[in-house]
Coordinates of C-alpha atoms in Angstrom, one line a residue:
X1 CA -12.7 -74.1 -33.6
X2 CA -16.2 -74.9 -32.0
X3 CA -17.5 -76.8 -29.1
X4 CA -19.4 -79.7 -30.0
X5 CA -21.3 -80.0 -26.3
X6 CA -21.5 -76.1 -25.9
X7 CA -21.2 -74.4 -29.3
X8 CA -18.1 -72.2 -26.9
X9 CA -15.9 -70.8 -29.6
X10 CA -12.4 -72.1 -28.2
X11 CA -9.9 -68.9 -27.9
X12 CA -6.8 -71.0 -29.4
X13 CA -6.5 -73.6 -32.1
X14 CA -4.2 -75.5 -29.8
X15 CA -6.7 -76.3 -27.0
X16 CA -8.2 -80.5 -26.8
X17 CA -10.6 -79.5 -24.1
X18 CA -13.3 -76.8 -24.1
X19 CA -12.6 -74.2 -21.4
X20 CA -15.8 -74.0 -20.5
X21 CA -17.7 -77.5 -20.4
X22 CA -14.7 -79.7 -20.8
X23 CA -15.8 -81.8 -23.7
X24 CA -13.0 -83.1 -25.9
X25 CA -12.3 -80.5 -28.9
X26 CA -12.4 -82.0 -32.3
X27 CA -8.8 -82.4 -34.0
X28 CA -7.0 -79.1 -35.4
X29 CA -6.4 -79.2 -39.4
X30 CA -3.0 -80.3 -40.1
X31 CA -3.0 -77.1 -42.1
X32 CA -3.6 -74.7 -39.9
X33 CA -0.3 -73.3 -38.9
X34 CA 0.7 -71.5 -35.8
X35 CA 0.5 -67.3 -35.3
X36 CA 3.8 -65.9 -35.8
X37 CA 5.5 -65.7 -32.6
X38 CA 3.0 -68.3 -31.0
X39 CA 1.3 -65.5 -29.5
X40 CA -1.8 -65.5 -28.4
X41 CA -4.6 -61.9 -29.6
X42 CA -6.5 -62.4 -26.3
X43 CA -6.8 -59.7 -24.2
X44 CA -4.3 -60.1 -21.3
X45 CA -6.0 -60.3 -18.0
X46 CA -4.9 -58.8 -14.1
X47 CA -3.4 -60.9 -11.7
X48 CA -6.9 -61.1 -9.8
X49 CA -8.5 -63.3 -12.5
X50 CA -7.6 -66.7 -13.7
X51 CA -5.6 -66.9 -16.2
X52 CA -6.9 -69.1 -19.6
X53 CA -4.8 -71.9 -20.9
X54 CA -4.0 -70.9 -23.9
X55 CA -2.0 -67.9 -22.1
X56 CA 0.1 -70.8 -19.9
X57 CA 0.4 -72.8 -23.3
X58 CA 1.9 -69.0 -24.6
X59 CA 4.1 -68.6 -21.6
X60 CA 5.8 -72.0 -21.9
X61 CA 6.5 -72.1 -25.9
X62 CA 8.3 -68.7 -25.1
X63 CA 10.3 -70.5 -22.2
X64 CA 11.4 -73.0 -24.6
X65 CA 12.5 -70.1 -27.3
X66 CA 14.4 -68.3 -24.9
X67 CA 12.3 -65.6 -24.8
X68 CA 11.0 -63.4 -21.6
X69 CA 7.3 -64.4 -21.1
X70 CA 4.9 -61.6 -21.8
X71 CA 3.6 -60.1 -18.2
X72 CA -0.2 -60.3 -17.6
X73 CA -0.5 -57.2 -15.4
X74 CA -2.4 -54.3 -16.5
X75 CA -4.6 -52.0 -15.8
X76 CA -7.7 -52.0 -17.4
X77 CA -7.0 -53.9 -19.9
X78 CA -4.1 -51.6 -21.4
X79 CA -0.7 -51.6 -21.2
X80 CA 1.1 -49.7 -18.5
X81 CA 2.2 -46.5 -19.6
X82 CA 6.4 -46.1 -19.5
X83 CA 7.8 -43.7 -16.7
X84 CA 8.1 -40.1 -17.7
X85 CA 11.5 -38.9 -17.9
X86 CA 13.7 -37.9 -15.1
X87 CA 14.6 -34.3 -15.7
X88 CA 18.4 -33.8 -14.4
X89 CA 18.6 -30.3 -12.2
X90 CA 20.8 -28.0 -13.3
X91 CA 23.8 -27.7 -11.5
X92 CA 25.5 -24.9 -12.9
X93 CA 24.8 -22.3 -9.6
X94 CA 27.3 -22.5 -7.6
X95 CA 25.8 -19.6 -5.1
X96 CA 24.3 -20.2 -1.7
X97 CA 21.3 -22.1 -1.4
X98 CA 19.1 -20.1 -0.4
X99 CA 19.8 -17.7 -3.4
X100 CA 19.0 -20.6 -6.2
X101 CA 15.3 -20.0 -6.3
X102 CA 15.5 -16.0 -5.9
X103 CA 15.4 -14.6 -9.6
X104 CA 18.3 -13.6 -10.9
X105 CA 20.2 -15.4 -7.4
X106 CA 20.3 -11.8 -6.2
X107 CA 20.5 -11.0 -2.5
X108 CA 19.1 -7.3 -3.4
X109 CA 16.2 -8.9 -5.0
X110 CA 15.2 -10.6 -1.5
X111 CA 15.7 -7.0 0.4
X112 CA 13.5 -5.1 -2.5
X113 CA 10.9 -7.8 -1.6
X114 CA 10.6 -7.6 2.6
X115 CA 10.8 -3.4 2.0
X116 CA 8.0 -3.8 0.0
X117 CA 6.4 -5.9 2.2
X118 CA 7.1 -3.6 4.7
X119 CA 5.1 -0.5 2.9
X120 CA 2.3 -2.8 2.5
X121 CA 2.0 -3.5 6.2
X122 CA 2.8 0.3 7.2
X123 CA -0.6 0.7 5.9
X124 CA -2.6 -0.8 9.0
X125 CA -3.5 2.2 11.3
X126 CA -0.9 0.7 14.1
X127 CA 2.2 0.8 12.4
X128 CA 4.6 4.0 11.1
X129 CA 5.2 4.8 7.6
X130 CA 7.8 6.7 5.7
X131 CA 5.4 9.0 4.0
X132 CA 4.1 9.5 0.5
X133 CA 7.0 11.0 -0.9
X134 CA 9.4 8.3 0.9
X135 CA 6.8 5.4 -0.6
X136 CA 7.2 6.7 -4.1
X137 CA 11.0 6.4 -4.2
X138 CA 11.2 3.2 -2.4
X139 CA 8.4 1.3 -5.3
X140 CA 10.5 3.4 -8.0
X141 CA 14.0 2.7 -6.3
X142 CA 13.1 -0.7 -6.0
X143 CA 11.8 -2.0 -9.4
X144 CA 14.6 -0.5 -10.8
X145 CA 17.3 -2.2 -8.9
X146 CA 15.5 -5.7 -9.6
X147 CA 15.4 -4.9 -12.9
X148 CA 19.1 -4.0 -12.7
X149 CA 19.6 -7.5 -11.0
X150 CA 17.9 -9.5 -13.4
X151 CA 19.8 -8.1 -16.2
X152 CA 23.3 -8.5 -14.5
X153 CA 21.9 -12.0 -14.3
X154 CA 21.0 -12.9 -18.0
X155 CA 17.8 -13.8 -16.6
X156 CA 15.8 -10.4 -17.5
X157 CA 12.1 -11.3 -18.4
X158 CA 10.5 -9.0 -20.9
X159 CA 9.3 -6.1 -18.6
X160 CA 13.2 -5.0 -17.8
X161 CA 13.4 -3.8 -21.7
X162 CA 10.7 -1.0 -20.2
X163 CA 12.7 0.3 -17.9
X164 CA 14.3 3.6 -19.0
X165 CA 18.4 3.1 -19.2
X166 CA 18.6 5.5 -16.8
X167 CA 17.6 4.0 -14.0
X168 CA 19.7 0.6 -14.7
X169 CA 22.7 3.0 -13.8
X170 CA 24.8 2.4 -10.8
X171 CA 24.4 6.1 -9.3
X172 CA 20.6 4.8 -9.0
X173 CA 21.1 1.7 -7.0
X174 CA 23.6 3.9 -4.8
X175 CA 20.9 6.2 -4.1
X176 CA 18.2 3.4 -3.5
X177 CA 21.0 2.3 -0.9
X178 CA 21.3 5.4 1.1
X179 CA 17.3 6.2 0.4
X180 CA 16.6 3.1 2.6
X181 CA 19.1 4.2 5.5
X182 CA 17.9 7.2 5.2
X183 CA 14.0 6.4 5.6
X184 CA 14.8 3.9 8.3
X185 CA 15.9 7.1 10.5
X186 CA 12.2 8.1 10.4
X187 CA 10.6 4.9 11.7
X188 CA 13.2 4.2 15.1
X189 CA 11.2 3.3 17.6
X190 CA 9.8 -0.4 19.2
X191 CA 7.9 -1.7 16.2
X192 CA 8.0 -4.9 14.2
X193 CA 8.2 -2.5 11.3
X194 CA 11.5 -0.7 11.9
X195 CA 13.0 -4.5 12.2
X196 CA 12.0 -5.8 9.0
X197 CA 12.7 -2.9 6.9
X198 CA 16.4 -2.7 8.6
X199 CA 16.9 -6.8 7.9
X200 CA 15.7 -5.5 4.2
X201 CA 17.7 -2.5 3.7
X202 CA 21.1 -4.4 5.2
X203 CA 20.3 -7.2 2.8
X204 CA 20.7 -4.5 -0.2
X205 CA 23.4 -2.5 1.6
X206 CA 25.9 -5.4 2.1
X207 CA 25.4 -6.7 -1.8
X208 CA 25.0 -3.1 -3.5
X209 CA 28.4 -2.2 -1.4
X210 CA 30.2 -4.8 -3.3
X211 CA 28.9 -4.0 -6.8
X212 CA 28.9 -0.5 -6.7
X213 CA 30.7 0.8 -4.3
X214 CA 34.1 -1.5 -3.2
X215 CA 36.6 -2.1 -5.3
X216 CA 39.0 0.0 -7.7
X217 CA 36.2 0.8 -10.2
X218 CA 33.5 1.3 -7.7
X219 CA 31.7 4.8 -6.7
X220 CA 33.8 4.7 -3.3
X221 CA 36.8 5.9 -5.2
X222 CA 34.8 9.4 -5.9
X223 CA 34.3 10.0 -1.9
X224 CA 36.4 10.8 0.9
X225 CA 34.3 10.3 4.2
X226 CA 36.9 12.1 6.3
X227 CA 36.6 15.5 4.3
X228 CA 33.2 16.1 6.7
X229 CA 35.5 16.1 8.9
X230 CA 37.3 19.3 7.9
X231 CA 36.3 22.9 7.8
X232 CA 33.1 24.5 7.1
X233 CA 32.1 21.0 5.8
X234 CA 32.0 19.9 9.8
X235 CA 29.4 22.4 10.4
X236 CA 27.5 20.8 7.7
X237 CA 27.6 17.7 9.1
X238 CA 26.6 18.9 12.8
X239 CA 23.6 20.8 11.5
X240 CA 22.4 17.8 9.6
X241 CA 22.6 16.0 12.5
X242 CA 20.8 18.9 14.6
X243 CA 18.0 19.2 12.1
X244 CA 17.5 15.3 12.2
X245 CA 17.1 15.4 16.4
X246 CA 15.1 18.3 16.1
X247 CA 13.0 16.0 14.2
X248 CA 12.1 14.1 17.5
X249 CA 11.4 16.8 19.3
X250 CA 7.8 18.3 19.9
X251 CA 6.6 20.2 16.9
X252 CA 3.1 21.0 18.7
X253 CA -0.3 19.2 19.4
X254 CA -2.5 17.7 17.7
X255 CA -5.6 15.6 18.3
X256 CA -5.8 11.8 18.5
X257 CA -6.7 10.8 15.4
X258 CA -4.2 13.0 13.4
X259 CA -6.3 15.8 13.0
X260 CA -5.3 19.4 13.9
X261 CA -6.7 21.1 17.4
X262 CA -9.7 23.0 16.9
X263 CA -9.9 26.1 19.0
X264 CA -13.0 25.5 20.7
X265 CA -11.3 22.8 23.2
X266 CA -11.4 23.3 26.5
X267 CA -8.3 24.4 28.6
X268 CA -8.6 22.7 32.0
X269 CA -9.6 24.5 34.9
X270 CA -11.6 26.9 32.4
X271 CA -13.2 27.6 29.2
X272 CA -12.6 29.8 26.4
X273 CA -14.6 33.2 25.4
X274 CA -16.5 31.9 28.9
X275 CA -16.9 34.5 31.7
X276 CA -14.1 33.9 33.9
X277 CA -16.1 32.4 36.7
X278 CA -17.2 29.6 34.7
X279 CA -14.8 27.0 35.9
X280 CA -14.5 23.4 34.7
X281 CA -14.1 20.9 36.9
X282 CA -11.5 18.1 36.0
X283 CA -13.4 14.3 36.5
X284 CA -12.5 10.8 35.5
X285 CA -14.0 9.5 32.6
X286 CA -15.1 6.1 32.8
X287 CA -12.9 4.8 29.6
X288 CA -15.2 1.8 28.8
X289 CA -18.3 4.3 27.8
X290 CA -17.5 4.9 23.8
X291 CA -19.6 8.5 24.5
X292 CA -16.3 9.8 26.5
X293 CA -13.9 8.6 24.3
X294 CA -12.8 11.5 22.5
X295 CA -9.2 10.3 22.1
X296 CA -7.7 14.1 24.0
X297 CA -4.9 16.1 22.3
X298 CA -1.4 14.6 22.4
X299 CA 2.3 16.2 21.1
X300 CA 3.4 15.2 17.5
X301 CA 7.2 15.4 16.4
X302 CA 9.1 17.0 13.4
X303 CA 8.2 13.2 11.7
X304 CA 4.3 13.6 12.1
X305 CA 3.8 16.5 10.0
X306 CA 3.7 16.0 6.3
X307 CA 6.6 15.7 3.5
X308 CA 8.6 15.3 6.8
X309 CA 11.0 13.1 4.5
X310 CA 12.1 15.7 2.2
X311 CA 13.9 17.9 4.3
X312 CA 15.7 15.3 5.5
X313 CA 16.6 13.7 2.5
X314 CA 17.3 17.2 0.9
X315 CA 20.1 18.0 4.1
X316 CA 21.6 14.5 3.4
X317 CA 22.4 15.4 -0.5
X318 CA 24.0 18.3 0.9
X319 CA 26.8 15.3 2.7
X320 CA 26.8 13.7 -0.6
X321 CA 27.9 16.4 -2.7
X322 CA 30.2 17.8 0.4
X323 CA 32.1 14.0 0.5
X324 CA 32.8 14.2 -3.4
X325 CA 36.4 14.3 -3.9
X326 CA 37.5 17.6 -5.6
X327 CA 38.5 16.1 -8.9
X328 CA 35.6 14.5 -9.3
X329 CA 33.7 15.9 -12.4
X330 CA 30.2 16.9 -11.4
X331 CA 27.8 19.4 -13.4
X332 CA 28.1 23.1 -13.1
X333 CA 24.4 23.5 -11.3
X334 CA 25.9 21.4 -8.6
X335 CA 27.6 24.3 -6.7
X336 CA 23.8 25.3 -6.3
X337 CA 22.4 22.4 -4.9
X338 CA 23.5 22.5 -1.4
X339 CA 21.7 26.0 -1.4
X340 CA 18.0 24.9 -2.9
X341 CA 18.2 21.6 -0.1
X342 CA 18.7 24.5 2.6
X343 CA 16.0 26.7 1.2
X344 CA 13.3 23.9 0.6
X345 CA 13.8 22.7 4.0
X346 CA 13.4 26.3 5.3
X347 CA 10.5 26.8 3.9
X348 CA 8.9 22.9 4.7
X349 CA 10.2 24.3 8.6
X350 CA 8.1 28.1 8.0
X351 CA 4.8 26.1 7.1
X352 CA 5.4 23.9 10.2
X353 CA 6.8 26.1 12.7
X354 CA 5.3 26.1 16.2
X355 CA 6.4 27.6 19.7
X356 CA 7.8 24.4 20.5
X357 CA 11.8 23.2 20.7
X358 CA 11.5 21.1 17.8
X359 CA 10.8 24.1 15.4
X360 CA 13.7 26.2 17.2
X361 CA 16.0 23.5 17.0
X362 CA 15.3 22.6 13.6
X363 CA 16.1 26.3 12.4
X364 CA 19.7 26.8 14.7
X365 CA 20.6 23.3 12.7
X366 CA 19.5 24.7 9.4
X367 CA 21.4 28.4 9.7
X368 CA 24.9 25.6 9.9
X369 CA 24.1 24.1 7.0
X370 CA 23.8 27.3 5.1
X371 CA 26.4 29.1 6.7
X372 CA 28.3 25.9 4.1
X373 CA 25.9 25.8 1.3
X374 CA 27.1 29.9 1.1
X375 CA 30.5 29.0 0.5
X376 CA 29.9 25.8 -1.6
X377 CA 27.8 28.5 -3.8
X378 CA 30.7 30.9 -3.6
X379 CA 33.6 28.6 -4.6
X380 CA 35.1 28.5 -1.1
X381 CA 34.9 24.7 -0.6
X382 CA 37.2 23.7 -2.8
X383 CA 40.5 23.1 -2.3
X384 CA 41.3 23.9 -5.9
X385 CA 40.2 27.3 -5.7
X386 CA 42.3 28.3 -2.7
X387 CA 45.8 30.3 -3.6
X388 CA 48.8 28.1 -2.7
X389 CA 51.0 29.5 -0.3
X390 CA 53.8 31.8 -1.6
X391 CA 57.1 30.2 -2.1
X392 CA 60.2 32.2 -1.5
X393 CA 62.3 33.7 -4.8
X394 CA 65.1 31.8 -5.3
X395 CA 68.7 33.6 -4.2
X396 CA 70.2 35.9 -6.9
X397 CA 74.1 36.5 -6.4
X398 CA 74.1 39.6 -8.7
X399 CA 71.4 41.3 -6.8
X400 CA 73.6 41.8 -3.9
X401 CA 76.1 43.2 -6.1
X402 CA 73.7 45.4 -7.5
X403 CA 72.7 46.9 -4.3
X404 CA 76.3 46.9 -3.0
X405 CA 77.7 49.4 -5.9
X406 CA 77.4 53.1 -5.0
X407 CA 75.6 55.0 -7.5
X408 CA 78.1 58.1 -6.4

């Protein structure tokens, strides 16, 4: 319908007044029925703007069916969109909390990740390391036990297929356990770095210990501990222990920054290949003047020098092997293996030796552990191959008889 006054096209049928100048509308046709629903096509508007009348007349038709009336407020002129759906959490983990967002829920997982954090920060010039050989085995040691984990889980992503089989065994995440003892030795000393990597390494001790190790069908079943205890194996433990204090002992000097002495330093109170009445006189060097500071010559310990981690993991296999339990079934090059750990730390100590205590020290530690590697070689060590003590013949009446009778 049309305006008369205005020539306003009128928005509903229904209306007797124009919406915008008032004037009466002319009369609907009796024909024209209503829109199914009584519904209005107009554009809904937002609660800010007036609302027309044909949306009230709307409203109250609906009232009087019974029905809801249709809400005006949008945005933008479009309906609102529905909520998205509320995603339940899955509440099948039953672990500690603050294992639920660790992959695989794996304690071991959270030690592998501050022991790697602590190789990256034993980069920086001001903190210790465990040495190229030591960083190798800990990266290696470590993605293999986390992909062990994940697997154990059922939560292996696609990388853990790559891993050799191998090193998913449980002999490898034993030896990753001892490996991180064992390198945390090297590093004592006040630094930030020997307390992370101890919080990381008793984090994968304390949940590898309960996997592998504890219970009837662990590894812990193959070793008896107290054996060390026993002879020659006890003098394999003492010299291990020697050769690991002589490793914090002076080893000889070196300069500053790491590099060896040359020879052309001077000796205080003289001066070499100098005639001897060339003296040097000792002074103070101002230390804020960067042209004096020459950084002097300083002592360095068994642990400075380099590979300084194989010898000592090479003595601590020999424990290993020496705690197996004698029915344990182990390969025949075994019996050997006590004997190349003794001759590659002897040579590491030849390259390396000094006229210093640590050197000396290191050697009277080593000739124990050989003195057992010896007999391991030979067979000695086992209790199996020792002859059982003669047992009496049982007592034979007719003997006596025998000897009784006179042969006359």
């Amino acid at each position: 319908m049309q305006c008369p006054e205005c020539g306003e096209s009128a928005a509903d049928d229904r209306l007797m007044y124009c919406e915008q100048c008032g004037a009466k509308m002319p009369a609907r046709p009796a024909s024209a029925a209503p829109r199914a629903g009584g519904r209005s096509t107009r554009p809904s508007r937002p609660m800010s703007e007036p609302a027309y009348a044909s949306e009230l007349m709307d409203e109250e038709e609906e009232a009087r069916q019974g029905r809801a009336p249709a809400s005006r407020v949008t945005t933008g002129r479009a309906a609102k969109a529905p909520p998205p759906p509320v995603v339940e959490e899955d509440d099948s983990y039953t672990g500690p909390r603050w294992l639920k967002d660790v992959p695989g829920h794996s304690q071991s997982v959270v030690g592998v990740g501050v022991v790697t954090f602590c190789l990256a920060l034993s980069i920086l010039p001001f903190f210790p390391n465990v040495g190229v050989l030591g960083t190798l085995l800990t990266l290696v040691g470590g993605v293999a036990l986390v992909a062990r984990e994940l697997r154990r889980s059922g939560e292996a992503p696609g990388w853990v297929d790559h891993v050799p089989s191998v090193l998913l065994r449980p002999e490898v995440a034993a030896a990753y356990t001892l490996l991180l003892l064992a390198l945390a030795v090297g590093l004592l000393g006040f630094n930030l770095l020997l307390l992370l990597w101890v919080a990381g390494a008793l984090l994968v001790v304390v949940d590898q210990y309960k996997q592998v190790i504890e219970g009837p069908d662990g590894m812990g079943r193959h070793f008896d501990v107290r054996s060390l205890l026993g002879f020659p194996r006890v003098l394999a433990l003492a010299g291990v222990a020697v050769c690991l204090i002589a490793l914090f002992l002076p080893w000889g000097t070196m300069m500053a920054d790491g590099s060896p002495v040359p020879d052309n330093v001077p000796v205080p109170g003289s001066v070499r290949g100098a005639p001897p009445e060339l003296r040097v006189i000792p002074s103070n060097r101002p230390s804020d003047d960067s042209l004096y500071q020459t950084g002097g010559v300083v002592r360095r310990s068994g642990w400075d020098l380099p590979v300084s981690e194989l010898p000592e993991l090479a003595l601590l296999a020999v424990l290993v092997l020496a705690a197996l339990r004698p029915e344990t079934e182990r390969p025949a090059f075994a019996r050997w293996v006590p004997v190349g750990a003794v001759s590659v730390s002897l040579l590491w100590a030849l390259v390396s030796v000094r006229l210093a205590v640590g050197p000396f020290a290191f050697l009277f530690g080593l000739g124990a552990v050989g003195f057992y590697a010896v007999r391991h070689a030979l067979g000695r060590d086992e209790p199996g191959e020792q002859l059982p003590p003669e047992e009496d013949e049982p007592y034979d009446p007719d003997q006596d008889l025998e000897t009784e009778r006179d042969p006359g």
